[in-house]
Amino acid sequence: MRLPSFLIIGAAKSGTTTLYQYLCRHPQVYMSTPKEPEFFARDDRYAKGIEWYASLFSQAEPHQICGEASTIYTLWPHFPETAARIARWLPHVKLIYVMRHPVDRAYSYYVQLIKNAQNTRRQLKIIKTFEESINPDVMPDVMQVVPPPVPDPKIVDSHLPKCPGLYLDGSHYIQQIEQYLQFFPREAFLFLLMEDLIQSPADSMKRVFKFLEIDDEFDVIRNNPITANQTRTHTNWFLRSRITAPLKKIPGIYRTAKLLPQGTRDQVYQLLKRLPYYNAQVEKQYLPQPMRPETRQMLLEKFCQPNQRLAEFLNRDLSHWSK
């Protein structure tokens, strides 16, 4: 069986897709498809057995090392057996952990869940703000891996688990690291910050390649840096689809629009954006509302002590995470 020699364990919304895609460019690396098998975290996946997991790497060449990137591997206590399961099957595995500003990450995770539902389930409307999602008084702290169906399929609800801690625990980085340190030595880890990966991708990838003991001179940037899985791309597409939706209901308009030059269609779209419908309906119903300033301040205070512990552990200045 071919099993991975390294795992990207998180954190969600911290640049793991960008890192995954860079690694896919290296000829000495074979990354799993899908990117996130989630084998060691989810009971239903783990029940498929190690042979099923190994099959994800069966196409790797003999000279390649194997890896995968499942961000829920750092969502303790919601998936409490993850680290122990990894230690059982991959006792010598190397672990890469990418982190970002914890408050920004938590809100971005909330937005990602909405994006997922709008893209895959066509659940379009939003009925829970970020504040409602993280407030224990509003939503009971009970993990629901498979949320129950909701009556209205257009209401974005079932993809937001009724578990306030799910959004914040993934940003409690030192807590996640401590779970793994029960099974793995410090030397098994490479810790990265998302800002390093974005601002200095070549240097960051050289660190990754040295850690993995493969050719660190291979250029995976190629004057084409990756910034993957950006929410902005989805937002622009989704706004356009919602704003132009009323026009598509007019008989023949969709077929006619397809015949128009792209520039003309863009001009029509810009005109529609200025109509009251845009502000009053689209943004309110279909786009996540910004985090409230008082919420951000509360979360900054919540993560202050964990961030200090993490800074000491990493021996790195994280004071920019206090704003």
mmCIF file of C-alpha atoms in Angstrom:
data_model
loop_
_atom_site.group_PDB
_atom_site.id
_atom_site.type_symbol
_atom_site.label_atom_id
_atom_site.label_comp_id
_atom_site.label_asym_id
_atom_site.label_seq_id
_atom_site.Cartn_x
_atom_site.Cartn_y
_atom_site.Cartn_z
ATOM 1 C CA MET A 1 0.000 0.000 0.000
ATOM 2 C CA ARG A 2 1.113 3.553 -0.727
ATOM 3 C CA LEU A 3 0.305 5.832 2.195
ATOM 4 C CA PRO A 4 1.129 9.515 2.573
ATOM 5 C CA SER A 5 4.412 10.596 4.075
ATOM 6 C CA PHE A 6 3.024 14.056 4.860
ATOM 7 C CA LEU A 7 -0.307 15.695 5.653
ATOM 8 C CA ILE A 8 -1.494 19.289 5.466
ATOM 9 C CA ILE A 9 -3.683 19.354 8.562
ATOM 10 C CA GLY A 10 -5.118 22.852 8.296
ATOM 11 C CA ALA A 11 -6.222 25.360 9.077
ATOM 12 C CA ALA A 12 -9.305 25.818 6.907
ATOM 13 C CA LYS A 13 -9.317 29.147 5.025
ATOM 14 C CA SER A 14 -5.592 29.656 5.645
ATOM 15 C CA GLY A 15 -4.139 28.985 2.212
ATOM 16 C CA THR A 16 -4.161 25.189 2.222
ATOM 17 C CA THR A 17 -5.608 24.983 -1.301
ATOM 18 C CA THR A 18 -2.863 27.278 -2.574
ATOM 19 C CA LEU A 19 -0.235 25.118 -0.867
ATOM 20 C CA TYR A 20 -1.854 21.954 -2.235
ATOM 21 C CA GLN A 21 -1.764 23.297 -5.786
ATOM 22 C CA TYR A 22 1.876 24.341 -5.490
ATOM 23 C CA LEU A 23 2.760 20.849 -4.296
ATOM 24 C CA CYS A 24 0.906 19.350 -7.261
ATOM 25 C CA ARG A 25 3.407 21.146 -9.509
ATOM 26 C CA HIS A 26 6.414 19.380 -8.011
ATOM 27 C CA PRO A 27 7.393 16.232 -9.935
ATOM 28 C CA GLN A 28 8.483 14.458 -6.752
ATOM 29 C CA VAL A 29 5.077 14.894 -5.086
ATOM 30 C CA TYR A 30 1.793 13.077 -5.571
ATOM 31 C CA MET A 31 -1.223 14.733 -3.971
ATOM 32 C CA SER A 32 -4.508 12.912 -3.458
ATOM 33 C CA THR A 33 -7.653 13.574 -5.421
ATOM 34 C CA PRO A 34 -9.824 14.787 -3.792
ATOM 35 C CA LYS A 35 -7.696 17.297 -1.923
ATOM 36 C CA GLU A 36 -9.458 16.533 1.366
ATOM 37 C CA PRO A 37 -10.138 12.817 1.914
ATOM 38 C CA GLU A 38 -10.850 13.530 5.620
ATOM 39 C CA PHE A 39 -10.147 9.861 6.293
ATOM 40 C CA PHE A 40 -8.738 10.139 9.811
ATOM 41 C CA ALA A 41 -11.406 12.579 11.062
ATOM 42 C CA ARG A 42 -14.762 11.396 9.779
ATOM 43 C CA ASP A 43 -16.094 8.121 11.135
ATOM 44 C CA ASP A 44 -17.850 7.287 7.868
ATOM 45 C CA ARG A 45 -14.627 7.680 5.894
ATOM 46 C CA TYR A 46 -12.524 5.837 8.471
ATOM 47 C CA ALA A 47 -14.971 2.940 8.369
ATOM 48 C CA LYS A 48 -14.073 2.401 4.696
ATOM 49 C CA GLY A 49 -10.732 1.029 5.853
ATOM 50 C CA ILE A 50 -7.080 1.755 5.227
ATOM 51 C CA GLU A 51 -7.152 -0.031 1.865
ATOM 52 C CA TRP A 52 -9.690 2.497 0.573
ATOM 53 C CA TYR A 53 -7.495 5.335 1.799
ATOM 54 C CA ALA A 54 -4.387 3.808 0.219
ATOM 55 C CA SER A 55 -6.205 3.545 -3.111
ATOM 56 C CA LEU A 56 -6.143 7.350 -3.315
ATOM 57 C CA PHE A 57 -2.363 7.151 -3.752
ATOM 58 C CA SER A 58 -2.135 4.045 -5.935
ATOM 59 C CA GLN A 59 -1.257 6.065 -9.046
ATOM 60 C CA ALA A 60 1.830 7.636 -7.490
ATOM 61 C CA GLU A 61 5.149 6.963 -9.217
ATOM 62 C CA PRO A 62 7.857 5.121 -7.250
ATOM 63 C CA HIS A 63 9.979 8.286 -7.001
ATOM 64 C CA GLN A 64 7.120 10.412 -5.633
ATOM 65 C CA ILE A 65 6.140 11.070 -2.037
ATOM 66 C CA CYS A 66 2.429 11.152 -1.258
ATOM 67 C CA GLY A 67 0.397 13.725 0.623
ATOM 68 C CA GLU A 68 -3.090 15.068 1.192
ATOM 69 C CA ALA A 69 -4.693 18.153 2.739
ATOM 70 C CA SER A 70 -7.715 17.712 5.022
ATOM 71 C CA THR A 71 -8.366 20.836 7.044
ATOM 72 C CA ILE A 72 -10.799 19.182 9.457
ATOM 73 C CA TYR A 73 -7.786 17.343 10.902
ATOM 74 C CA THR A 74 -7.430 20.417 13.123
ATOM 75 C CA LEU A 75 -11.013 20.688 14.335
ATOM 76 C CA TRP A 76 -10.653 19.177 17.777
ATOM 77 C CA PRO A 77 -12.833 18.495 19.804
ATOM 78 C CA HIS A 78 -15.367 17.992 17.002
ATOM 79 C CA PHE A 79 -13.281 15.182 15.524
ATOM 80 C CA PRO A 80 -11.550 13.909 18.676
ATOM 81 C CA GLU A 81 -9.934 10.734 17.287
ATOM 82 C CA THR A 82 -8.033 12.355 14.420
ATOM 83 C CA ALA A 83 -4.531 12.649 15.880
ATOM 84 C CA ALA A 84 -4.644 9.181 17.443
ATOM 85 C CA ARG A 85 -5.775 7.602 14.172
ATOM 86 C CA ILE A 86 -3.028 9.340 12.229
ATOM 87 C CA ALA A 87 -0.446 8.165 14.771
ATOM 88 C CA ARG A 88 -1.707 4.604 14.459
ATOM 89 C CA TRP A 89 -1.378 4.359 10.687
ATOM 90 C CA LEU A 90 1.254 7.011 9.944
ATOM 91 C CA PRO A 91 3.567 7.125 12.978
ATOM 92 C CA HIS A 92 6.387 8.834 11.052
ATOM 93 C CA VAL A 93 4.270 11.229 9.016
ATOM 94 C CA LYS A 94 5.274 14.878 8.546
ATOM 95 C CA LEU A 95 2.633 17.451 9.414
ATOM 96 C CA ILE A 96 2.238 20.876 7.808
ATOM 97 C CA TYR A 97 0.036 23.400 9.609
ATOM 98 C CA VAL A 98 -0.822 26.743 7.974
ATOM 99 C CA MET A 99 -2.365 29.466 10.134
ATOM 100 C CA ARG A 100 -3.764 32.963 9.649
ATOM 101 C CA HIS A 101 -5.260 35.747 11.757
ATOM 102 C CA PRO A 102 -7.707 33.732 13.908
ATOM 103 C CA VAL A 103 -10.605 36.188 13.739
ATOM 104 C CA ASP A 104 -10.319 36.621 9.980
ATOM 105 C CA ARG A 105 -10.123 32.856 9.573
ATOM 106 C CA ALA A 106 -13.252 32.218 11.640
ATOM 107 C CA TYR A 107 -15.337 34.698 9.644
ATOM 108 C CA SER A 108 -13.901 33.427 6.354
ATOM 109 C CA TYR A 109 -14.904 29.893 7.338
ATOM 110 C CA TYR A 110 -18.478 31.061 7.908
ATOM 111 C CA VAL A 111 -18.489 32.686 4.464
ATOM 112 C CA GLN A 112 -17.037 29.536 2.897
ATOM 113 C CA LEU A 113 -19.873 27.396 4.230
ATOM 114 C CA ILE A 114 -22.372 29.754 2.639
ATOM 115 C CA LYS A 115 -20.418 29.673 -0.618
ATOM 116 C CA ASN A 116 -20.421 25.871 -0.573
ATOM 117 C CA ALA A 117 -24.185 25.718 -0.206
ATOM 118 C CA GLN A 118 -24.808 28.283 -2.931
ATOM 119 C CA ASN A 119 -22.497 26.475 -5.339
ATOM 120 C CA THR A 120 -23.403 22.854 -4.700
ATOM 121 C CA ARG A 121 -26.846 22.727 -3.096
ATOM 122 C CA ARG A 122 -28.367 25.844 -4.635
ATOM 123 C CA GLN A 123 -29.343 26.988 -1.161
ATOM 124 C CA LEU A 124 -29.268 30.670 -1.903
ATOM 125 C CA LYS A 125 -30.706 32.825 0.856
ATOM 126 C CA ILE A 126 -28.892 33.566 4.097
ATOM 127 C CA ILE A 127 -30.795 33.552 7.368
ATOM 128 C CA LYS A 128 -27.939 33.363 9.914
ATOM 129 C CA THR A 129 -25.412 36.102 10.476
ATOM 130 C CA PHE A 130 -21.912 35.344 11.684
ATOM 131 C CA GLU A 131 -22.931 36.537 15.131
ATOM 132 C CA GLU A 132 -25.882 34.141 15.255
ATOM 133 C CA SER A 133 -23.655 31.293 14.133
ATOM 134 C CA ILE A 134 -21.083 31.702 16.909
ATOM 135 C CA ASN A 135 -23.459 32.620 19.731
ATOM 136 C CA PRO A 136 -24.118 29.640 22.057
ATOM 137 C CA ASP A 137 -27.328 31.283 23.239
ATOM 138 C CA VAL A 138 -28.699 31.157 19.713
ATOM 139 C CA MET A 139 -27.380 27.788 18.552
ATOM 140 C CA PRO A 140 -26.752 24.806 20.881
ATOM 141 C CA ASP A 141 -23.188 23.529 21.037
ATOM 142 C CA VAL A 142 -23.921 20.133 19.494
ATOM 143 C CA MET A 143 -21.962 18.865 16.499
ATOM 144 C CA GLN A 144 -24.067 17.693 13.578
ATOM 145 C CA VAL A 145 -21.860 16.207 10.877
ATOM 146 C CA VAL A 146 -24.913 15.572 8.695
ATOM 147 C CA PRO A 147 -27.337 18.429 9.445
ATOM 148 C CA PRO A 148 -31.057 17.689 9.121
ATOM 149 C CA PRO A 149 -32.911 18.936 6.025
ATOM 150 C CA VAL A 150 -34.783 22.213 6.177
ATOM 151 C CA PRO A 151 -38.238 22.805 4.683
ATOM 152 C CA ASP A 152 -37.185 25.532 2.232
ATOM 153 C CA PRO A 153 -34.342 24.322 -0.032
ATOM 154 C CA LYS A 154 -33.463 27.932 -0.880
ATOM 155 C CA ILE A 155 -32.661 28.851 2.728
ATOM 156 C CA VAL A 156 -28.980 28.627 3.605
ATOM 157 C CA ASP A 157 -29.358 26.876 6.916
ATOM 158 C CA SER A 158 -28.525 23.186 6.795
ATOM 159 C CA HIS A 159 -24.929 23.872 5.766
ATOM 160 C CA LEU A 160 -24.337 25.979 8.897
ATOM 161 C CA PRO A 161 -23.873 23.346 11.629
ATOM 162 C CA LYS A 162 -25.640 23.996 14.892
ATOM 163 C CA CYS A 163 -22.306 24.211 16.658
ATOM 164 C CA PRO A 164 -20.912 27.634 17.558
ATOM 165 C CA GLY A 165 -17.547 26.160 18.521
ATOM 166 C CA LEU A 166 -16.997 24.825 15.017
ATOM 167 C CA TYR A 167 -16.213 28.320 13.725
ATOM 168 C CA LEU A 168 -13.898 29.336 16.549
ATOM 169 C CA ASP A 169 -12.136 26.115 17.555
ATOM 170 C CA GLY A 170 -10.418 25.942 14.185
ATOM 171 C CA SER A 171 -8.741 29.263 15.046
ATOM 172 C CA HIS A 172 -7.524 28.069 18.445
ATOM 173 C CA TYR A 173 -4.250 26.941 16.932
ATOM 174 C CA ILE A 174 -2.242 26.138 20.031
ATOM 175 C CA GLN A 175 -5.085 23.938 21.280
ATOM 176 C CA GLN A 176 -5.038 21.993 18.016
ATOM 177 C CA ILE A 177 -1.255 21.638 18.116
ATOM 178 C CA GLU A 178 -1.347 20.301 21.662
ATOM 179 C CA GLN A 179 -3.583 17.422 20.571
ATOM 180 C CA TYR A 180 -0.940 16.300 18.087
ATOM 181 C CA LEU A 181 1.972 16.764 20.487
ATOM 182 C CA GLN A 182 0.528 13.897 22.512
ATOM 183 C CA PHE A 183 1.454 11.596 19.618
ATOM 184 C CA PHE A 184 4.139 13.355 17.556
ATOM 185 C CA PRO A 185 7.386 15.181 18.369
ATOM 186 C CA ARG A 186 7.842 18.856 17.575
ATOM 187 C CA GLU A 187 10.224 17.894 14.760
ATOM 188 C CA ALA A 188 7.320 16.289 12.886
ATOM 189 C CA PHE A 189 5.755 19.714 12.231
ATOM 190 C CA LEU A 190 6.274 22.563 9.831
ATOM 191 C CA PHE A 191 4.355 25.682 10.847
ATOM 192 C CA LEU A 192 3.539 28.349 8.259
ATOM 193 C CA LEU A 193 1.563 31.583 8.263
ATOM 194 C CA MET A 194 -0.741 32.338 5.370
ATOM 195 C CA GLU A 195 0.742 35.799 4.929
ATOM 196 C CA ASP A 196 4.161 34.237 4.293
ATOM 197 C CA LEU A 197 2.704 31.918 1.670
ATOM 198 C CA ILE A 198 1.057 34.846 -0.117
ATOM 199 C CA GLN A 199 3.784 37.478 0.254
ATOM 200 C CA SER A 200 6.818 35.210 -0.199
ATOM 201 C CA PRO A 201 5.603 32.091 -2.021
ATOM 202 C CA ALA A 202 9.045 31.056 -3.335
ATOM 203 C CA ASP A 203 10.704 31.228 0.080
ATOM 204 C CA SER A 204 7.749 29.482 1.722
ATOM 205 C CA MET A 205 7.777 26.639 -0.774
ATOM 206 C CA LYS A 206 11.533 26.216 -0.386
ATOM 207 C CA ARG A 207 10.906 25.728 3.339
ATOM 208 C CA VAL A 208 8.215 23.166 2.559
ATOM 209 C CA PHE A 209 10.436 21.243 0.135
ATOM 210 C CA LYS A 210 13.343 21.166 2.567
ATOM 211 C CA PHE A 211 11.007 19.894 5.256
ATOM 212 C CA LEU A 212 9.788 17.152 2.920
ATOM 213 C CA GLU A 213 13.369 16.374 1.835
ATOM 214 C CA ILE A 214 12.764 16.788 -1.871
ATOM 215 C CA ASP A 215 14.394 19.051 -4.470
ATOM 216 C CA ASP A 216 14.022 22.536 -2.998
ATOM 217 C CA GLU A 217 15.440 24.207 -6.125
ATOM 218 C CA PHE A 218 12.484 23.201 -8.285
ATOM 219 C CA ASP A 219 10.490 26.322 -9.197
ATOM 220 C CA VAL A 220 6.766 25.767 -8.651
ATOM 221 C CA ILE A 221 6.000 29.483 -8.872
ATOM 222 C CA ARG A 222 7.045 29.857 -12.534
ATOM 223 C CA ASN A 223 6.069 33.516 -12.551
ATOM 224 C CA ASN A 224 2.542 32.285 -11.915
ATOM 225 C CA PRO A 225 1.802 32.518 -8.186
ATOM 226 C CA ILE A 226 -1.385 30.831 -7.003
ATOM 227 C CA THR A 227 -4.066 32.370 -4.830
ATOM 228 C CA ALA A 228 -6.695 29.668 -4.757
ATOM 229 C CA ASN A 229 -10.211 29.365 -3.354
ATOM 230 C CA GLN A 230 -10.833 33.090 -3.033
ATOM 231 C CA THR A 231 -14.282 34.103 -1.815
ATOM 232 C CA ARG A 232 -14.176 37.251 -3.955
ATOM 233 C CA THR A 233 -14.358 35.203 -7.182
ATOM 234 C CA HIS A 234 -17.502 33.436 -5.988
ATOM 235 C CA THR A 235 -19.055 36.685 -4.752
ATOM 236 C CA ASN A 236 -18.620 38.421 -8.109
ATOM 237 C CA TRP A 237 -20.102 35.466 -9.982
ATOM 238 C CA PHE A 238 -22.962 35.018 -7.553
ATOM 239 C CA LEU A 239 -23.867 38.708 -7.491
ATOM 240 C CA ARG A 240 -24.057 38.755 -11.250
ATOM 241 C CA SER A 241 -26.222 35.642 -11.365
ATOM 242 C CA ARG A 242 -28.672 37.047 -8.817
ATOM 243 C CA ILE A 243 -28.846 40.563 -10.277
ATOM 244 C CA THR A 244 -29.515 39.279 -13.792
ATOM 245 C CA ALA A 245 -31.944 36.566 -12.646
ATOM 246 C CA PRO A 246 -35.105 38.703 -13.187
ATOM 247 C CA LEU A 247 -34.098 39.366 -16.791
ATOM 248 C CA LYS A 248 -33.684 35.666 -17.510
ATOM 249 C CA LYS A 249 -37.363 35.133 -16.709
ATOM 250 C CA ILE A 250 -38.380 37.255 -19.705
ATOM 251 C CA PRO A 251 -39.134 34.948 -22.669
ATOM 252 C CA GLY A 252 -36.301 34.906 -25.192
ATOM 253 C CA ILE A 253 -34.047 37.286 -23.255
ATOM 254 C CA TYR A 254 -31.511 34.643 -22.278
ATOM 255 C CA ARG A 255 -31.044 33.513 -25.881
ATOM 256 C CA THR A 256 -30.781 37.116 -27.067
ATOM 257 C CA ALA A 257 -28.240 38.006 -24.388
ATOM 258 C CA LYS A 258 -25.995 35.172 -25.534
ATOM 259 C CA LEU A 259 -25.765 36.858 -28.959
ATOM 260 C CA LEU A 260 -24.578 40.173 -27.520
ATOM 261 C CA PRO A 261 -20.854 40.996 -27.193
ATOM 262 C CA GLN A 262 -19.419 40.488 -23.723
ATOM 263 C CA GLY A 263 -18.777 44.238 -23.414
ATOM 264 C CA THR A 264 -22.450 45.022 -23.990
ATOM 265 C CA ARG A 265 -23.541 42.434 -21.430
ATOM 266 C CA ASP A 266 -21.096 43.929 -18.939
ATOM 267 C CA GLN A 267 -22.575 47.406 -19.479
ATOM 268 C CA VAL A 268 -26.092 46.104 -18.870
ATOM 269 C CA TYR A 269 -24.901 44.406 -15.693
ATOM 270 C CA GLN A 270 -23.333 47.631 -14.412
ATOM 271 C CA LEU A 271 -26.623 49.463 -15.017
ATOM 272 C CA LEU A 272 -28.578 46.805 -13.137
ATOM 273 C CA LYS A 273 -26.195 47.085 -10.184
ATOM 274 C CA ARG A 274 -27.248 50.707 -9.725
ATOM 275 C CA LEU A 275 -30.924 49.839 -9.381
ATOM 276 C CA PRO A 276 -32.507 49.722 -5.889
ATOM 277 C CA TYR A 277 -33.009 45.984 -6.350
ATOM 278 C CA TYR A 278 -29.255 45.465 -6.003
ATOM 279 C CA ASN A 279 -28.856 47.037 -2.578
ATOM 280 C CA ALA A 280 -32.271 46.237 -1.149
ATOM 281 C CA GLN A 281 -32.541 42.634 -2.258
ATOM 282 C CA VAL A 282 -29.369 40.975 -3.482
ATOM 283 C CA GLU A 283 -26.901 42.014 -0.805
ATOM 284 C CA LYS A 284 -29.396 41.605 2.019
ATOM 285 C CA GLN A 285 -30.671 38.195 0.991
ATOM 286 C CA TYR A 286 -27.738 36.514 -0.683
ATOM 287 C CA LEU A 287 -24.457 37.950 0.642
ATOM 288 C CA PRO A 288 -22.981 37.393 4.112
ATOM 289 C CA GLN A 289 -23.163 40.513 6.212
ATOM 290 C CA PRO A 290 -19.838 41.893 7.484
ATOM 291 C CA MET A 291 -18.724 41.022 10.971
ATOM 292 C CA ARG A 292 -19.837 43.658 13.456
ATOM 293 C CA PRO A 293 -17.029 45.755 15.025
ATOM 294 C CA GLU A 294 -18.072 44.730 18.531
ATOM 295 C CA THR A 295 -17.922 41.073 17.498
ATOM 296 C CA ARG A 296 -14.402 41.507 16.178
ATOM 297 C CA GLN A 297 -13.304 43.171 19.398
ATOM 298 C CA MET A 298 -14.832 40.387 21.467
ATOM 299 C CA LEU A 299 -13.032 37.738 19.430
ATOM 300 C CA LEU A 300 -9.729 39.605 19.544
ATOM 301 C CA GLU A 301 -9.959 39.494 23.332
ATOM 302 C CA LYS A 302 -10.965 35.821 23.236
ATOM 303 C CA PHE A 303 -7.921 34.837 21.200
ATOM 304 C CA CYS A 304 -5.460 37.147 22.940
ATOM 305 C CA GLN A 305 -4.091 34.591 25.415
ATOM 306 C CA PRO A 306 -4.046 31.627 22.985
ATOM 307 C CA ASN A 307 -2.177 33.805 20.483
ATOM 308 C CA GLN A 308 0.405 34.710 23.103
ATOM 309 C CA ARG A 309 0.949 31.037 23.888
ATOM 310 C CA LEU A 310 1.256 30.266 20.192
ATOM 311 C CA ALA A 311 3.765 33.099 19.691
ATOM 312 C CA GLU A 312 5.923 31.698 22.477
ATOM 313 C CA PHE A 313 5.658 28.192 21.056
ATOM 314 C CA LEU A 314 6.612 29.330 17.554
ATOM 315 C CA ASN A 315 9.102 31.914 18.826
ATOM 316 C CA ARG A 316 7.489 34.384 16.441
ATOM 317 C CA ASP A 317 5.917 37.818 16.797
ATOM 318 C CA LEU A 318 2.153 37.578 16.287
ATOM 319 C CA SER A 319 1.285 41.034 17.589
ATOM 320 C CA HIS A 320 -0.329 41.912 14.235
ATOM 321 C CA TRP A 321 -3.064 39.422 15.168
ATOM 322 C CA SER A 322 -4.218 41.720 17.974
ATOM 323 C CA LYS A 323 -5.948 44.142 15.587
#
